[in-house]
Coordinates of C-alpha atoms and ligand atoms in Angstrom, one line a residue:
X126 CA -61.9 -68.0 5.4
X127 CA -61.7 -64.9 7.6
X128 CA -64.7 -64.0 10.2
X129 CA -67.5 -61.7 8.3
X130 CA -66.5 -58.5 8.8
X131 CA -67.4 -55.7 6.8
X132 CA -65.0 -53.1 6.7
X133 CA -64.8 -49.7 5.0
X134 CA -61.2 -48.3 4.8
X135 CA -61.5 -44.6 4.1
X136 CA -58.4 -41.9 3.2
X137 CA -59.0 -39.3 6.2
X138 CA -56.8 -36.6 4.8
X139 CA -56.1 -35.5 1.3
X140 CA -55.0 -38.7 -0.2
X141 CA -51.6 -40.1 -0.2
X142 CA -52.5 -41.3 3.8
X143 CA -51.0 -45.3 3.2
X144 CA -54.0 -46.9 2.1
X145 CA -52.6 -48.9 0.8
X146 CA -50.3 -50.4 3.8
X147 CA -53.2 -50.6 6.0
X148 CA -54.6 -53.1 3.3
X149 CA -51.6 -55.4 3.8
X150 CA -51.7 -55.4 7.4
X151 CA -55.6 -56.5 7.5
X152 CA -55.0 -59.0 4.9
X153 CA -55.3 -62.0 6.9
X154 CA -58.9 -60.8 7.9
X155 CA -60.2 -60.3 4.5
X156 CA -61.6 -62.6 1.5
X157 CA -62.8 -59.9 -0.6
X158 CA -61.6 -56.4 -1.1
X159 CA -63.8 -53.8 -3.7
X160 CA -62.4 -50.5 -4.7
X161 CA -65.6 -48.1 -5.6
X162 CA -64.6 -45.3 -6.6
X163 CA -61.8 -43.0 -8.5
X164 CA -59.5 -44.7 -10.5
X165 CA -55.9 -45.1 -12.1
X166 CA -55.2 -41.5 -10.3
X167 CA -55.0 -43.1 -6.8
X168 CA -51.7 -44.6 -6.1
X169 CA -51.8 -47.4 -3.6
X170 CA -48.2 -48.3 -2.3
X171 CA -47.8 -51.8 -0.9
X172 CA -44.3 -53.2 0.2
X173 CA -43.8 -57.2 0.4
X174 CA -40.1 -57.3 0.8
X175 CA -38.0 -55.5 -0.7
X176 CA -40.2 -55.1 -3.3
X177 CA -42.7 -52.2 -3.9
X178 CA -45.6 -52.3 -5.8
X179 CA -48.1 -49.3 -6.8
X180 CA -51.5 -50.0 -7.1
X181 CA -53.7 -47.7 -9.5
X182 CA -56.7 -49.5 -10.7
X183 CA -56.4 -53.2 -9.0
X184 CA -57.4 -53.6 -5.6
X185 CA -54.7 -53.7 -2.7
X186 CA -55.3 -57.2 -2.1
X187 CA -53.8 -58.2 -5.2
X188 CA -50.8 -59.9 -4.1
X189 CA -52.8 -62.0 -1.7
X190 CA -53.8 -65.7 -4.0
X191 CA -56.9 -66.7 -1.7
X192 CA -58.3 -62.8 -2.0
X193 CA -60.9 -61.9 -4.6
X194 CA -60.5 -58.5 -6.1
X195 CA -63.4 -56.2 -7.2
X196 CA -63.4 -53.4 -9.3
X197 CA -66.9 -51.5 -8.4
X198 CA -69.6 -49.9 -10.1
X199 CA -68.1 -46.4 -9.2
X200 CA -64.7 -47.1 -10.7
X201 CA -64.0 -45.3 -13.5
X202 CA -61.8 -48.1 -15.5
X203 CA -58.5 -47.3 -18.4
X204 CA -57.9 -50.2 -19.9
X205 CA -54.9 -49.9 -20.9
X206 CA -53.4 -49.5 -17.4
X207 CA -55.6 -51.6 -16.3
X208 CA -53.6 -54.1 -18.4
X209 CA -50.2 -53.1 -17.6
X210 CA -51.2 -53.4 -14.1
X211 CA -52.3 -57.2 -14.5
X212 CA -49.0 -57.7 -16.7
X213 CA -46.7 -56.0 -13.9
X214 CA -48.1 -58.0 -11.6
X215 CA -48.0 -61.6 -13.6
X216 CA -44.2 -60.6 -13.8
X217 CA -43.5 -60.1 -10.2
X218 CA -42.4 -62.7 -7.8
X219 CA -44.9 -62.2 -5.4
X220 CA -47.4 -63.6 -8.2
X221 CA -50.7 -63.2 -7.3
X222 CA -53.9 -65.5 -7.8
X223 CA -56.4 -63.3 -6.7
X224 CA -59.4 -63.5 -8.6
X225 CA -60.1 -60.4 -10.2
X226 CA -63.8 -59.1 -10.8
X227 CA -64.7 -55.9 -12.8
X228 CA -68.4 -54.5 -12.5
X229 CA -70.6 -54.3 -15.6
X230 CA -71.7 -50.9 -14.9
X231 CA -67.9 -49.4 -14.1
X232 CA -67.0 -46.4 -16.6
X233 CA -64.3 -46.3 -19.1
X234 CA -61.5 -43.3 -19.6
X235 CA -61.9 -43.4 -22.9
X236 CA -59.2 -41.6 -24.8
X237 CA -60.6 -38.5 -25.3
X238 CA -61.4 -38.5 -21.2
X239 CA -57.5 -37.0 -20.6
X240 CA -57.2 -35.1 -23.5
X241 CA -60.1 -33.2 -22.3
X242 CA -58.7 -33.2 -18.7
X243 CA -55.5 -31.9 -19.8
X244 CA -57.0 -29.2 -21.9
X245 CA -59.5 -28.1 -19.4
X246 CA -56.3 -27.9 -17.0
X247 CA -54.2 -25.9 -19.5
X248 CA -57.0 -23.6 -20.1
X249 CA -57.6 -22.8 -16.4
X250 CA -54.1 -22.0 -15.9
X251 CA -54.0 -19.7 -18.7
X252 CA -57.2 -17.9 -17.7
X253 CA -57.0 -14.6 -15.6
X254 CA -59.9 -15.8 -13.9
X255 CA -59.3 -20.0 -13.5
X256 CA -57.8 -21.6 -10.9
X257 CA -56.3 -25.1 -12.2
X258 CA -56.7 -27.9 -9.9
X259 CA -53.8 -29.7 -10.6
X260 CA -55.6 -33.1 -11.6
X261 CA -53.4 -36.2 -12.3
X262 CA -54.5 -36.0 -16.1
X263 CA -55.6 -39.6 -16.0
X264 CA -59.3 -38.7 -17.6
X265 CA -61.1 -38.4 -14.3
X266 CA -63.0 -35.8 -14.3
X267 CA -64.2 -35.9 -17.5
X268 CA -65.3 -39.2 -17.5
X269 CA -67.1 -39.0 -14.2
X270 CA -69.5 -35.5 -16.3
X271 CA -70.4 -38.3 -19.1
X272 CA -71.4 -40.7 -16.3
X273 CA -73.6 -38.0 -14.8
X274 CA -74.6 -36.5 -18.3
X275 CA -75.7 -40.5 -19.0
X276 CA -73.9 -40.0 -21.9
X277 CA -70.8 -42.7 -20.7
X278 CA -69.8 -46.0 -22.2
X279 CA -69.5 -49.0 -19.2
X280 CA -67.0 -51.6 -19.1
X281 CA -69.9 -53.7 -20.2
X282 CA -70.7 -51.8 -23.2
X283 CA -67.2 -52.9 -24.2
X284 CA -68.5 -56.4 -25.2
X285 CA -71.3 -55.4 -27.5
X286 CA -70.7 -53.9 -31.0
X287 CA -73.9 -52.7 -32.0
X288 CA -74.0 -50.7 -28.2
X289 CA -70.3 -49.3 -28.6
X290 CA -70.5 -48.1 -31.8
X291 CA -73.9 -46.2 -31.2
X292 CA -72.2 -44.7 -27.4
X293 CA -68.8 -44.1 -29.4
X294 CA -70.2 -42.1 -32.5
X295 CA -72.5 -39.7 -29.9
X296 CA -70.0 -39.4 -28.2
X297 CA -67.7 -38.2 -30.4
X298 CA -70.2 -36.1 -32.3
X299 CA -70.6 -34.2 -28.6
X300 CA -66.8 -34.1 -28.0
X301 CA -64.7 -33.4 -31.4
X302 CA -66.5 -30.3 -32.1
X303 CA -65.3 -29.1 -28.7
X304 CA -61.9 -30.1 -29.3
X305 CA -61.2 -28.7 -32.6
X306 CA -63.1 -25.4 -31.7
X307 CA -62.6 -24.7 -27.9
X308 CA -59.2 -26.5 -27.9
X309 CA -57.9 -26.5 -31.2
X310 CA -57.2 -30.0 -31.0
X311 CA -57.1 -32.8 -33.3
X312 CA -60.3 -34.7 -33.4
X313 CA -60.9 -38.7 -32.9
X314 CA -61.2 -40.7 -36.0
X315 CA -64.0 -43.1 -35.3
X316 CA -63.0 -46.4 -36.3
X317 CA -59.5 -46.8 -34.9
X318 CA -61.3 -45.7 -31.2
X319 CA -64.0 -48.5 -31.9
X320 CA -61.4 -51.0 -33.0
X321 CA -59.4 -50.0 -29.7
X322 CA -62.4 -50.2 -27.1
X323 CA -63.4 -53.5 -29.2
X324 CA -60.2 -54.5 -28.1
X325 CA -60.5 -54.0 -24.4
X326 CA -63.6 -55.3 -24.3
X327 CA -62.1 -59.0 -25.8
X328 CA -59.8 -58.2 -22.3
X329 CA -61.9 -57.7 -20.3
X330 CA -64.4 -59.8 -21.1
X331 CA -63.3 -62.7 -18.8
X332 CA -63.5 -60.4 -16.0
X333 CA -66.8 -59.0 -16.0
X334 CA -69.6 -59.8 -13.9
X335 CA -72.0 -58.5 -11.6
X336 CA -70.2 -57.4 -8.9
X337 CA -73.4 -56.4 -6.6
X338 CA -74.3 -60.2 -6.5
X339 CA -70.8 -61.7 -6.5
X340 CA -70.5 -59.0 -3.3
X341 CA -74.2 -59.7 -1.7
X342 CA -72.8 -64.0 -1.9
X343 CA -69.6 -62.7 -0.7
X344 CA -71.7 -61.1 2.7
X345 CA -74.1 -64.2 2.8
X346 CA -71.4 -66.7 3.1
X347 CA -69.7 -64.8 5.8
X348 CA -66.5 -63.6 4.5
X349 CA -64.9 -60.7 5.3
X350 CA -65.0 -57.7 3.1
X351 CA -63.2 -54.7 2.8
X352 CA -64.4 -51.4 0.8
X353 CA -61.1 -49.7 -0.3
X354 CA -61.3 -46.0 -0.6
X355 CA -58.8 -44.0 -2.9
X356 CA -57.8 -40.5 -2.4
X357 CA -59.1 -38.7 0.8
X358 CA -62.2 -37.1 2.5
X359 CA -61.0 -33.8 1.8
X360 CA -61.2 -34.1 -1.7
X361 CA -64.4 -35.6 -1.9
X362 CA -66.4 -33.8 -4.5
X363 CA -69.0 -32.9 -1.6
X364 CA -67.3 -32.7 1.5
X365 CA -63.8 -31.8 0.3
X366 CA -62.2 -28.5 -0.3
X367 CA -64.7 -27.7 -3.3
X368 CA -63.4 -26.8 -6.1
X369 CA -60.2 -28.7 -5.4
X370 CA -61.1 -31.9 -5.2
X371 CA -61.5 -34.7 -6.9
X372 CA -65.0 -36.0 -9.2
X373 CA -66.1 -38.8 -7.1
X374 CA -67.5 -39.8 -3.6
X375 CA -64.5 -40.6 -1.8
X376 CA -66.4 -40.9 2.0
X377 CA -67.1 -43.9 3.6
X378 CA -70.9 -43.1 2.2
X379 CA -69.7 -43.4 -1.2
X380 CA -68.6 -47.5 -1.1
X381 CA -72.6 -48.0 -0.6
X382 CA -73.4 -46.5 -4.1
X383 CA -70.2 -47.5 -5.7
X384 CA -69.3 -50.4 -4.2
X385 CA -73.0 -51.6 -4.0
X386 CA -73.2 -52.5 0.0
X387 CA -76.1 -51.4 1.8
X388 CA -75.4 -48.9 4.7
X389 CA -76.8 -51.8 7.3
X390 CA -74.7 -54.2 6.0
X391 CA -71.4 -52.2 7.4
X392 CA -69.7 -53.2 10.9
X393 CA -66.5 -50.3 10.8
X394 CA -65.0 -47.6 9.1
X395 CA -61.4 -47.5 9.3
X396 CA -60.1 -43.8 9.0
X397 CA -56.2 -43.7 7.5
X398 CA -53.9 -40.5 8.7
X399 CA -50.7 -39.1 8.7
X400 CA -49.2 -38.3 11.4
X401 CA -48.7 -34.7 9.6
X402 CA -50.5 -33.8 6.4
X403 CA -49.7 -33.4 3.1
X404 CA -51.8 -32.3 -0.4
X405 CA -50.7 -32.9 -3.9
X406 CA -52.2 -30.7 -6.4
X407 CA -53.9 -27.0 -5.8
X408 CA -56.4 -25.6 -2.9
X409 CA -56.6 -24.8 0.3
X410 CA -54.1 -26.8 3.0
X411 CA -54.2 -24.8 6.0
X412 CA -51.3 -26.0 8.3
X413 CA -48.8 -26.2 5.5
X414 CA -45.9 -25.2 5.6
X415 CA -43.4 -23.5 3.2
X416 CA -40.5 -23.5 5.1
X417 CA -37.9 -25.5 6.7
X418 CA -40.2 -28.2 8.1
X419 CA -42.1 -28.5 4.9
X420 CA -38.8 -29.6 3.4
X421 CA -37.9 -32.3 6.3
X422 CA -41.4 -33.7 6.8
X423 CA -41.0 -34.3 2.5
X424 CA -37.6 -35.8 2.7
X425 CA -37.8 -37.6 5.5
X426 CA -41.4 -38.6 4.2
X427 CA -40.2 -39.6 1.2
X428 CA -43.6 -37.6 0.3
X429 CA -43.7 -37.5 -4.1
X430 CA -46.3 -38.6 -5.4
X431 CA -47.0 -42.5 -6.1
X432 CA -49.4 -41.8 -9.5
X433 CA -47.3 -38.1 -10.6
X434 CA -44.1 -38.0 -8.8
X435 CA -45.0 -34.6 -7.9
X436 CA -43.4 -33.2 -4.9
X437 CA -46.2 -33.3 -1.9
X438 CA -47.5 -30.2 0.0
X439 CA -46.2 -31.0 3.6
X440 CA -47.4 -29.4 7.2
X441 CA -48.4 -29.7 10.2
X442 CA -51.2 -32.4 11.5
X443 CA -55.1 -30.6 11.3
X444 CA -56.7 -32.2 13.9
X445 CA -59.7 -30.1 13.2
X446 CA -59.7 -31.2 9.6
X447 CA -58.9 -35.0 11.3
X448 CA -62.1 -34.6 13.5
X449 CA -64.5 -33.5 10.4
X450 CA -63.1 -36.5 8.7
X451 CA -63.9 -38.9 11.8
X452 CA -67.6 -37.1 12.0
X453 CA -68.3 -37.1 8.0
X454 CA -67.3 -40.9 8.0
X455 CA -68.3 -42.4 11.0
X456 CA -64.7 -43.4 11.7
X457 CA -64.9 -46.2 14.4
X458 CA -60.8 -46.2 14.5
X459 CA -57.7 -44.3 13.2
X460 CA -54.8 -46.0 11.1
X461 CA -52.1 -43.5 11.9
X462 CA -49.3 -43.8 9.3
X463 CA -45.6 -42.2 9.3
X464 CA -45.0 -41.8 13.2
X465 CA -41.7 -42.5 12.8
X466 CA -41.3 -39.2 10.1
X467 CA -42.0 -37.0 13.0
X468 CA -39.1 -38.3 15.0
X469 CA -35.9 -35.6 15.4
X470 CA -37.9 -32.9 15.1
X471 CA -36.6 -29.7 17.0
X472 CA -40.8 -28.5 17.5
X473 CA -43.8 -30.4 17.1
X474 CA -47.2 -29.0 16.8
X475 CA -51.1 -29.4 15.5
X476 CA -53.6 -27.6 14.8
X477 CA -56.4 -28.0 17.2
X478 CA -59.2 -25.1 15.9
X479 CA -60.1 -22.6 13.4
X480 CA -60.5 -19.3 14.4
X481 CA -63.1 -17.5 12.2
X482 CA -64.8 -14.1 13.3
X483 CA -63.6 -14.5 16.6
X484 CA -65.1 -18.3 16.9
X485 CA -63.3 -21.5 17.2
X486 CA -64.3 -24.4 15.2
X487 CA -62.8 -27.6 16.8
X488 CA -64.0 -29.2 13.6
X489 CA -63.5 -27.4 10.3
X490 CA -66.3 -25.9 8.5
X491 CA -67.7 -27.8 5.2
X492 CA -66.4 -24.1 3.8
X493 CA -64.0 -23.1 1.4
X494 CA -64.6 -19.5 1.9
X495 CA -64.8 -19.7 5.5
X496 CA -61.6 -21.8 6.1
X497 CA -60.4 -19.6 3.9
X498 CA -60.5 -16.9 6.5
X499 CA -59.8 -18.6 9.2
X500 CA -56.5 -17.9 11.7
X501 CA -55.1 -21.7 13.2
X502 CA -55.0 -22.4 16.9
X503 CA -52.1 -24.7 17.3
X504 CA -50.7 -26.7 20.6
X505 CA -46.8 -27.7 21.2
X506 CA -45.5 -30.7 22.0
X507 CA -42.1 -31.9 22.9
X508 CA -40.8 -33.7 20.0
X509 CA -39.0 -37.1 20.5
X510 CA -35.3 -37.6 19.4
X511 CA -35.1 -41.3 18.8
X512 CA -35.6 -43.4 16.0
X513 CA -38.7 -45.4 16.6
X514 CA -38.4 -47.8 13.9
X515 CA -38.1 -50.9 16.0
X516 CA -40.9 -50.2 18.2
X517 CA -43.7 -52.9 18.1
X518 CA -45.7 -52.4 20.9
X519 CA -47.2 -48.4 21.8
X520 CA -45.0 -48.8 25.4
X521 CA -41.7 -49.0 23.1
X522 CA -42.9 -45.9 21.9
X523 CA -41.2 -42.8 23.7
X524 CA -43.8 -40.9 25.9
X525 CA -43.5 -38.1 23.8
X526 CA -44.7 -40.0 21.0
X527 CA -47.1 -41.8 22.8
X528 CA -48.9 -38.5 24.5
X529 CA -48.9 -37.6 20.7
X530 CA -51.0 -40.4 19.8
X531 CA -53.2 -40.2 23.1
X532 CA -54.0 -36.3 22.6
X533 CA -54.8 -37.5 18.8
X534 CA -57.6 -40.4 20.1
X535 CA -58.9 -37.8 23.0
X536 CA -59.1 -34.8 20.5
X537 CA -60.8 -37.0 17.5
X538 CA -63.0 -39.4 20.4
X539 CA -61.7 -42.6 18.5
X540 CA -58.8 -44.7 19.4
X541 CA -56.1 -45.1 17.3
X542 CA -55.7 -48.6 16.1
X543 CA -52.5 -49.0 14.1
X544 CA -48.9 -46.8 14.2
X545 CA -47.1 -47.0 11.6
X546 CA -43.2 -46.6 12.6
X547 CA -41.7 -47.3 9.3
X548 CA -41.9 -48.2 5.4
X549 CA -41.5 -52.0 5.7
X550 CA -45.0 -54.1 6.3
X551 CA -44.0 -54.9 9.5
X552 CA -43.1 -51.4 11.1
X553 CA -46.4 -51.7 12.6
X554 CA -47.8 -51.5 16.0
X555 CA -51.2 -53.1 15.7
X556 CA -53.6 -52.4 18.5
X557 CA -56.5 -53.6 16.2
X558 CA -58.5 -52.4 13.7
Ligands
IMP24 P1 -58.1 -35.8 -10.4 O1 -58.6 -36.8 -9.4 O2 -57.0 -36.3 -11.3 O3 -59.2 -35.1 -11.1 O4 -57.4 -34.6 -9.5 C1 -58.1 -33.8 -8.6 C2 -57.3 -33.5 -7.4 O5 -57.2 -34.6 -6.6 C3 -55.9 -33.0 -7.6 O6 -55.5 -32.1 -6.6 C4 -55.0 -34.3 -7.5 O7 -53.7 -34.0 -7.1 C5 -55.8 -34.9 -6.3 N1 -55.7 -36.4 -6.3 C6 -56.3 -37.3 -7.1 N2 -56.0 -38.5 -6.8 C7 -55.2 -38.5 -5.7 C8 -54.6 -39.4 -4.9 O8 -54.7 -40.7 -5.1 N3 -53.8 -39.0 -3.9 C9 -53.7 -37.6 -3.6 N4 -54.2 -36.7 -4.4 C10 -55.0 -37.1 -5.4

């Protein structure tokens, strides 16, 4: 049994940051890792081998047997990929025996979740006065207004008849109308959605309990935990690039509503970046870049997405955006993924300050509008020309790469704990974490 530790592992960027990676590495530390909050739209890449696997819904640790995994409270839970997940994974031969435990109280993409998504995308984009947001489609947003409107069905709700018809038939009394009239859709036939979400609920059944105690016995018996954030801090719904974001608290701060841990109960908040940014989806991204090194930071990136396969945004490291992340977190260390992308570059730079009305902001403003207007201080740096693949300790690194990483821990006052050189799980200098 690892030493108690509780961890919080936060996305420090716009998603897409390698997670999922950092996960692996800390493995060994950890008994018990709790996702709380998003759900199938994160994409949480893992590589054991020569095998990859995607994570949407399940917890990283999944391919680790002694590891329980907890779905949270502030998951917002489809089934059926929930399902596929578990099958892919029975399937693979990295089989895993980690325990799985879903919360009572996590919501449910119901059907009618991404229809209404997909509408309410289609609908922005045809409007002269919408901006889409270019969501995944997976039923988040939706989902997460019901939860808020108290009008959503829980994972729990799944296992009582009398509950889910009464939930199901208000629900669709709300939603149909809005589909047929706003949407010109087809509307949901009660019984075959009833018999479906009966269905789940005989599934998921065996994995349902109350994940606040089974996490409270986890902390009293001294294990180590780890709070798994999806997506990033700049798409938090309140400290992201509002309106382009995504519906739930993806901060550090959010693991103590929906992962139920109490705010004194955490030891460190691990912040994951790129070594360069990248967006997927509309809004603001301030250093990106539509030109030649948007294209090689991509490629060499490999940067589509893990949940769409849509192409990613790609540009130039925000440090400003990187300190606001580090500040709004309480980021006690920096997982820096992808080093090894920025290698062979012929320039190098970040951006170290926003210049609005004549000010500098060495930390961007919580402002759409004003970052928005804002003109980017950036500092050069002499790029590095080998391949630093092979590096395992930061002195392999070459000093170019290394006074990278040192202006990136001065800049953000927090020291960077991991490098990632490479795709493989162990292209990693660890420095700890
Ligand atoms: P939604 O979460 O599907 O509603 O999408 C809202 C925004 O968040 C869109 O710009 C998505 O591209 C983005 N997004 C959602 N999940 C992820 C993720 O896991 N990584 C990166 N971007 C994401």
């Amino acid at each position: 049994m690892a030493k108690r530790q509780v961890r919080i592992l936060v996305g420090a960027q716009w998603g897409d940051e390698g997670k999922g990676r950092v996960v692996d590495v800390l493995a060994k530390d950890i008994d018990v890792v709790v996702r709380y909050q998003g759900g199938a739209n994160a994409g949480h890449t893992v590589v054991v081998g020569d095998e990859k696997h995607v994570f949407h819904l399940l917890p990283s640790g999944m391919l680790y047997k002694d590891c329980t995994c907890v779905i949270g409270n502030g998951v917002v839970i489809d089934p059926d990929q929930l399902m596929k997940e578990l099958a892919d994974l029975t399937s693979s031969p990295h089989r895993s025996a980690a325990k799985l435990i879903v919360s009572y109280a996590a919501h449910i993409v119901m059907p009618y979740h991404k229809l209404l998504d997909a509408m309410g995308e289609r609908a922005r984009n045809k409007s002269a006065v919408g901006a889409p947001i270019g969501t995944t489609g997976k039923g988040i947003g939706p989902c997460y207004v019901d939860k808020y409107n108290r009008l959503g069905i829980r994972a729990e709700d799944l296992t009582s008849p009398n509950i889910l018809e009464q939930k199901l038939r208000l629900n669709l009394e709300e939603k149909n109308p809005v589909i047929e009239k706003v949407y010109e859709g087809d509307p949901y036939a009660f019984d075959e959605l009833y018999e479906t979400a009966l269905e789940w609920g005989r599934f998921l059944k065996p994995y349902l309990a109350d994940s606040t105690l089974a996490i409270d016995e986890a902390y009293e018996a001294g294990k180590g935990i780890l709070f798994e954030g999806a997506q990033g801090t700049l798409l938090d719904i309140d400290h992201g690039t509002y309106p382009f974001v995504t519906s739930s608290s993806c901060v550090a701060g959010g693991a103590n509503i929906g992962g139920a841990v109490g705010p004194g109960r955490v030891d460190r908040v691990i912040g994951v970046a790129k070594a360069y940014c990248t967006r997927v989806g509309e809004g603001p991204f301030m250093t990106e870049n539509h030109g030649e090194i948007g294209d090689r930071l991509r490629t060499a990136g490999a940067e589509f997405g893990a949940t769409t396969g849509r192409p990613r945004r790609c540009g130039w490291l925000d440090l400003a955006a990187l300190s606001y992340a580090v500040k709004v977190n309480g980021i006690n260390v920096i997982a820096l993924t992808k080093l090894d992308v920025l290698s062979g570059l012929d320039t190098l730079r970040v951006c170290t300050a926003y210049r609005i009305d004549g000010k500098e902001y060495s930390v961007c403003p919580n402002s759409t509008i004003m970052s928005d207007l804002a003109e980017l201080v950036y500092r050069e740096f002499t790029p590095w020309q080998a391949n630093i693949e092979k590096c395992r300790d930061f002195n392999e690194l070459p000093e170019e790469a290394r006074e990278y990483v040192r202006f990136i821990e001065e800049f953000c006052g927090v020291p960077v704990g991991l490098i990632g050189v490479g795709p493989g799980r162990e292209d990693t200098i660890f420095r700890g974490l």
